[in-house]
Short mmCIF file of C-alpha atoms in Angstrom, two decimals:
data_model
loop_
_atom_site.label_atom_id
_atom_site.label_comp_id
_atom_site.label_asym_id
_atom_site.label_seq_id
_atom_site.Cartn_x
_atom_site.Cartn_y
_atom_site.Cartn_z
CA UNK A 284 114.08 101.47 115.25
CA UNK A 285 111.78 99.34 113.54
CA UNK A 286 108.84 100.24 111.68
CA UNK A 287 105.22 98.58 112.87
CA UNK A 288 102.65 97.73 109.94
CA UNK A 289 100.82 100.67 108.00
CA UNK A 290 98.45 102.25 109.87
CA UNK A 291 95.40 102.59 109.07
CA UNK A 292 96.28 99.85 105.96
CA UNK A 293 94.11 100.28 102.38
CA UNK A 294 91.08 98.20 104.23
CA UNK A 295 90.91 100.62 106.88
CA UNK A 296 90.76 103.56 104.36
CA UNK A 297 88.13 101.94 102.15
CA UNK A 298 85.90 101.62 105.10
CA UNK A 299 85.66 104.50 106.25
CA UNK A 300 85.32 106.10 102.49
CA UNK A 301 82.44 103.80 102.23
CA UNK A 302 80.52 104.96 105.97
CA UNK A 303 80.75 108.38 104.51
CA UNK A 304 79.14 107.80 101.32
CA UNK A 305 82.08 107.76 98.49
CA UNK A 306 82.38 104.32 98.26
CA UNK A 307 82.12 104.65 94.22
CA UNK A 308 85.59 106.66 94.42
CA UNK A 309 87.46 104.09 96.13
CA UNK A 310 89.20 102.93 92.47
CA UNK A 311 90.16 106.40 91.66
CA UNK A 312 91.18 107.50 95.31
CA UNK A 313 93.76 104.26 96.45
CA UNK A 314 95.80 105.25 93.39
CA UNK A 315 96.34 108.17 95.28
CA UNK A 316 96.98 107.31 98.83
CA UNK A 317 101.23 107.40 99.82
CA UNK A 318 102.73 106.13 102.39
CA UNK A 319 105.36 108.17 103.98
CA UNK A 320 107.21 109.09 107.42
CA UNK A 321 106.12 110.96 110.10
CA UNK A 322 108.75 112.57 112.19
CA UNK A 323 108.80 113.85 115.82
CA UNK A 324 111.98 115.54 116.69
CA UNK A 325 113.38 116.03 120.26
CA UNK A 326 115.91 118.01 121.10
CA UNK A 327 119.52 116.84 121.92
CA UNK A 328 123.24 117.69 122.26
CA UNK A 329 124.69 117.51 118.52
CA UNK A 330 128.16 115.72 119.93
CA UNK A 331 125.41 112.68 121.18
CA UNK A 332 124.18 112.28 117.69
CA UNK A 333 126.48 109.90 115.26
CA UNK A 334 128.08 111.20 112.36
CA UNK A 335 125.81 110.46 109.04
CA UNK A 336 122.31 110.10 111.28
CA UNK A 337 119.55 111.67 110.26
CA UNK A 338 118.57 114.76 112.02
CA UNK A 339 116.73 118.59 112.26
CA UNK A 340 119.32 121.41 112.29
CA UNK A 341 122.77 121.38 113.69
CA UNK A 342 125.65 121.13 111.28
CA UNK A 343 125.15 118.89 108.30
CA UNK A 344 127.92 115.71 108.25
CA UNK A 345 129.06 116.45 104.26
CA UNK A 346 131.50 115.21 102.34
CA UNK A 347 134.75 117.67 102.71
CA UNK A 348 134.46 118.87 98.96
CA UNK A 349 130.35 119.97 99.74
CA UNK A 350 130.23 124.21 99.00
CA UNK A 351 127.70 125.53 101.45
CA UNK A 352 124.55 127.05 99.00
CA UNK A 353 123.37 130.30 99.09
CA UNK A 354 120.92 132.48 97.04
CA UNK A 355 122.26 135.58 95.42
CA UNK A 356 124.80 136.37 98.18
CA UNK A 357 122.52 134.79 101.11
CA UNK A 358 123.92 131.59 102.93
CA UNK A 359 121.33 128.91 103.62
CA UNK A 360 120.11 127.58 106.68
CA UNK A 361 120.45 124.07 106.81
CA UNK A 362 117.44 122.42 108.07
CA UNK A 363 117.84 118.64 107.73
CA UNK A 364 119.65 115.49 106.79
CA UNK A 365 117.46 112.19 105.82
CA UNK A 366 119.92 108.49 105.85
CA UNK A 367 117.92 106.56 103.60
CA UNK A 368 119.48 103.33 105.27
CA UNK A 369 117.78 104.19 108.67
CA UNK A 370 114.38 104.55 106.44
CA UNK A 371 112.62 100.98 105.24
CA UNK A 372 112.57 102.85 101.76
CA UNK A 373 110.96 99.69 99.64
CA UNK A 374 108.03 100.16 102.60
CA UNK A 375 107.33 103.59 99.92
CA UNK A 376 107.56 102.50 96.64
CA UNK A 377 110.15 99.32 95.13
CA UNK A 378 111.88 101.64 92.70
CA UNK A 379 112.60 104.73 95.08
CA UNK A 380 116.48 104.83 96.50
CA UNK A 381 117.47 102.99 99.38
CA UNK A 382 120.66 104.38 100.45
CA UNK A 383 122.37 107.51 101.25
CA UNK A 384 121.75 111.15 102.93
CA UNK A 385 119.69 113.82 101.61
CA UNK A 386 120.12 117.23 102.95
CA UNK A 387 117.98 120.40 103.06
CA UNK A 388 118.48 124.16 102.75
CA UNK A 389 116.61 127.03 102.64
CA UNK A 390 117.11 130.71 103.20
CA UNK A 391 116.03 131.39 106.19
CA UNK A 392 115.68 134.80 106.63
CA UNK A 393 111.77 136.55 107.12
CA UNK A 394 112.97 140.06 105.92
CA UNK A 395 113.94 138.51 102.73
CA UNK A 396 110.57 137.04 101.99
CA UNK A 397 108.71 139.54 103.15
CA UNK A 398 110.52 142.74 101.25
CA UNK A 399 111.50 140.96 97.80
CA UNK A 400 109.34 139.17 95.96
CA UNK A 401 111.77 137.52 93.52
CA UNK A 402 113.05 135.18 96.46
CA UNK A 403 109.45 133.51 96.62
CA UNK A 404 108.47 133.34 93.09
CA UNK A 405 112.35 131.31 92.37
CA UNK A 406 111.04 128.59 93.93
CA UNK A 407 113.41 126.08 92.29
CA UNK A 408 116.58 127.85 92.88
CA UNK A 409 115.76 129.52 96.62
CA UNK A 410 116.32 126.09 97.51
CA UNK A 411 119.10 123.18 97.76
CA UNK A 412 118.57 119.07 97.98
CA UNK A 413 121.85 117.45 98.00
CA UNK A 414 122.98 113.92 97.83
CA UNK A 415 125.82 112.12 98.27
CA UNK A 416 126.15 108.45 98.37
CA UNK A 417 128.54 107.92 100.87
CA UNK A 418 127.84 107.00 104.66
CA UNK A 419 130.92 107.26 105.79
CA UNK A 420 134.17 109.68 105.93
CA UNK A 421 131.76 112.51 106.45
CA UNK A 422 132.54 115.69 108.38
CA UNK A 423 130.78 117.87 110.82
CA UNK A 424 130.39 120.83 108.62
CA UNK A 425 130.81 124.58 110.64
CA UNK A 426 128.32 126.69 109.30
CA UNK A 427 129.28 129.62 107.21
CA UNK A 428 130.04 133.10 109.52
CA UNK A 429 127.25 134.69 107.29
CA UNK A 430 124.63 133.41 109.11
CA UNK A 431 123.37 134.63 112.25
CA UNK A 432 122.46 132.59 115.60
CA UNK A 433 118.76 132.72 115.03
CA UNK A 434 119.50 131.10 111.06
CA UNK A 435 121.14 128.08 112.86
CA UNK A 436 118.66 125.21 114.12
CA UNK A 437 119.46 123.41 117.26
CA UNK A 438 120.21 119.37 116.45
CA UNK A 439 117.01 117.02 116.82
CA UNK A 440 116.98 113.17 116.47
CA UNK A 441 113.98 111.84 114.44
CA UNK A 442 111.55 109.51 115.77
CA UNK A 443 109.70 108.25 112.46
CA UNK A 444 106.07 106.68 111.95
CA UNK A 445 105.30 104.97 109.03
CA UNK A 446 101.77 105.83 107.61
CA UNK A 447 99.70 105.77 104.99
CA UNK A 448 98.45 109.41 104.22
CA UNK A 449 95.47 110.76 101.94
CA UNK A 450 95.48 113.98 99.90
CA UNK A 451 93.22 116.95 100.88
CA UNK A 452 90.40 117.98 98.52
CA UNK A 453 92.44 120.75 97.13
CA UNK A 454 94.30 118.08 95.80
CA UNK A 455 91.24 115.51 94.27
CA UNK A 456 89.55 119.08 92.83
CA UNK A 457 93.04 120.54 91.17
CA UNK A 458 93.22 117.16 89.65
CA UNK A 459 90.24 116.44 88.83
CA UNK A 460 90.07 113.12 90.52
CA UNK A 461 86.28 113.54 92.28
CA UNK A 462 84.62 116.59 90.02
CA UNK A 463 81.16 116.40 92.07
CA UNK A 464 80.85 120.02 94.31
CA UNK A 465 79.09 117.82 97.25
CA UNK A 466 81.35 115.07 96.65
CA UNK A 467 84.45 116.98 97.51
CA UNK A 468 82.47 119.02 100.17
CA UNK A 469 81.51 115.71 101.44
CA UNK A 470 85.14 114.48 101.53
CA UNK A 471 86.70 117.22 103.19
CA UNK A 472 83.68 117.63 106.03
CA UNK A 473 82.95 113.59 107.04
CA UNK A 474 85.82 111.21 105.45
CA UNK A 475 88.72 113.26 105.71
CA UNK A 476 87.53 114.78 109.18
CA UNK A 477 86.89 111.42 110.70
CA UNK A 478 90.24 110.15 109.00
CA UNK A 479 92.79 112.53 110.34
CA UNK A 480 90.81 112.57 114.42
CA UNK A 481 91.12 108.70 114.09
CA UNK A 482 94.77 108.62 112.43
CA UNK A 483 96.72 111.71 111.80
CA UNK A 484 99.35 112.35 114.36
CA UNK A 485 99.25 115.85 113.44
CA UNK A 486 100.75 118.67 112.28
CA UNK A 487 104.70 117.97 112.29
CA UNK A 488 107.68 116.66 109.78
CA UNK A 489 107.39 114.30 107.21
CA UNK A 490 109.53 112.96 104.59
CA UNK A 491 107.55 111.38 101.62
CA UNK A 492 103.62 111.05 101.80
CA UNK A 493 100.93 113.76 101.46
CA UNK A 494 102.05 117.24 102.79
CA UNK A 495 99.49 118.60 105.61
CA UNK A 496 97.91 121.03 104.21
CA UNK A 497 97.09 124.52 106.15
CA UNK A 498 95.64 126.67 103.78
CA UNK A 499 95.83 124.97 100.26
CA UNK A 500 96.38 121.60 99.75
CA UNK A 501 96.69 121.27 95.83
CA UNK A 502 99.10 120.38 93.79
CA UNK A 503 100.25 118.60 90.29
CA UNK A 504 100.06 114.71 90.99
CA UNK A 505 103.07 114.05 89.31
CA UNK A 506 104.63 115.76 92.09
CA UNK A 507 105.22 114.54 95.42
CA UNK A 508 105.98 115.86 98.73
CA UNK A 509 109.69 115.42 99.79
CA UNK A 510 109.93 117.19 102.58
CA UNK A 511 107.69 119.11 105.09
CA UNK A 512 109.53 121.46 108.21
CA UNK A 513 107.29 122.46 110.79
CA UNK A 514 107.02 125.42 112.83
CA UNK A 515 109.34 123.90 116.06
CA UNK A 516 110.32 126.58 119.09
CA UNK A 517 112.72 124.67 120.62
CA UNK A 518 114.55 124.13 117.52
CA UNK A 519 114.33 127.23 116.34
CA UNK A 520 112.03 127.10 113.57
CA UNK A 521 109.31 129.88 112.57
CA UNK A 522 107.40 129.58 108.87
CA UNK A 523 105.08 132.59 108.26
CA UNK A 524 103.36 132.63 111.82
CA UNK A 525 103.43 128.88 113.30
CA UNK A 526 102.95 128.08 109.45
CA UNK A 527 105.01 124.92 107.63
CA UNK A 528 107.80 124.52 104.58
CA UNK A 529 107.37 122.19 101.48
CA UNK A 530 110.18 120.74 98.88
CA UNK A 531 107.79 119.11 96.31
CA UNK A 532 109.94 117.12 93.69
CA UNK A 533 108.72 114.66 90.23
CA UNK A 534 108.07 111.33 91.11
CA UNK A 535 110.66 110.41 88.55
CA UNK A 536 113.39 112.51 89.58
CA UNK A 537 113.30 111.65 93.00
CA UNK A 538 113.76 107.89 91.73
CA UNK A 539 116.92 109.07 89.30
CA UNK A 540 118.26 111.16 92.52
CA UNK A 541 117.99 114.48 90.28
CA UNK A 542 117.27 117.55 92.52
CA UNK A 543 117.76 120.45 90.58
CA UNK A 544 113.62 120.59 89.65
CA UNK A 545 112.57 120.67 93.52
CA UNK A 546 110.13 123.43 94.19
CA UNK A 547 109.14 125.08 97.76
CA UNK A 548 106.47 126.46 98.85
CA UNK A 549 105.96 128.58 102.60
CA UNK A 550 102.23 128.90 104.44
CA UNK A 551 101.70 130.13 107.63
CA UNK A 552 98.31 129.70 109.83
#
């Protein structure tokens, strides 16, 4: 598919900072608007989707030397593959990589978080991101017989939306971008609330751009969001009560393809 121009572009968000009053942080605030993807997934028969496309659930399409990841004996669910080729990647950011597949996995099991604490608090290690370069001479990878039926996601084709997004309050305060109380109050109840019922397709999937936030939406600004999974019943997908899944990586590493530093983080409604 092809991708139609940003919406709302930088003029649009400027305006509508301005109606609300916070005009004077327009400087500070562009600096942090991202673009990224919006993804709606629907549903389909995994033989109907082409080797190497991106995709939610189903089996990833690996190269035959990829070892399935696990977490201290626990095989990982594998929740997505991203081709860069199918995304307009210099649309993000001119220095970001262009081509091949990123993959995602995650334990997926909501006795383990629940009853040990150690799997949360490893956030960098209770997860994998893995990359390969190739595009082709891929295979359909079974899963592992560890897992059970309900740890395997039915295959989705992504729809995408390219967007601009804007970070959430949590995000300006933790970073001290606008230090004002009624400024950030201000924000959050008129320019953010009139941004996201004119723009924001709503809760979903997104690769890139700001994560939607449900309870807290801070975070370092040197880190980005990579990936957000959303709550999905028909694909199988449940995080912490209708809640949503974050892989937050550096800036920097993302552009060097280095993986090993991405973080999680799991909130539920």
């Amino acid at each position: 598919m092809t991708d139609a121009t940003l919406e709302p572009s930088l003029d649009d968000i400027r305006s509508m900072l301005e109606k609300s009053g916070l005009g004077d942080y327009w400087e500070k605030l562009k600096k942090h608007v991202r673009p990224g993807f919006y993804m709606v997934p629907t549903t389909i028969d995994e033989e109907k989707i082409e080797v190497g496309s991106s995709k939610i659930g189903g089996r990833p399409d690996v190269p035959s030397t990829f070892n399935w990841p696990s977490w201290k004996g626990h095989p990982m669910s594998f929740l997505a593959q991203i081709n860069l080729d199918e995304f307009p990647m210099k649309s993000i950011q001119s220095d970001y990589p262009t081509s091949g597949i990123l993959y995602f996995f995650y334990v997926y099991d909501p006795d383990l978080w629940y009853e040990n604490d150690s799997y949360d608090s490893d956030k960098k290690n209770n997860n994998v991101v893995y990359y390969t370069a190739k595009s082709s001479d891929l295979v359909r990878m079974e899963q592992p017989k560890g897992l059970m039926e309900s740890q395997i996601f039915k295959s989705a084709l992504i729809e995408r939306k390219l967007e601009l997004t804007i970070p959430d309050g949590d995000y300006l305060e933790a970073n001290k971008i606008i230090k004002n109380k009624g400024d950030l109050k201000k924000y959050s109840l008129d320019f953010k609330s009139n941004f996201l019922e004119t723009y924001d397709p709503g809760i979903g999937y997104r690769f890139l751009g700001h994560m939607t936030p449900l309870q807290y939406g801070g975070h370092p600004s040197d880190k980005i969001l990579l990936f957000q999974a959303d709550t999905n019943d028909e694909i199988g997908m449940e995080w912490d009560l209708s809640g949503l899944l974050y892989f937050f990586i550096e800036k920097d590493d993302f552009k060097k393809l280095f993986f090993k530093n991405v973080y999680t983080s799991r909130t539920g409604t």
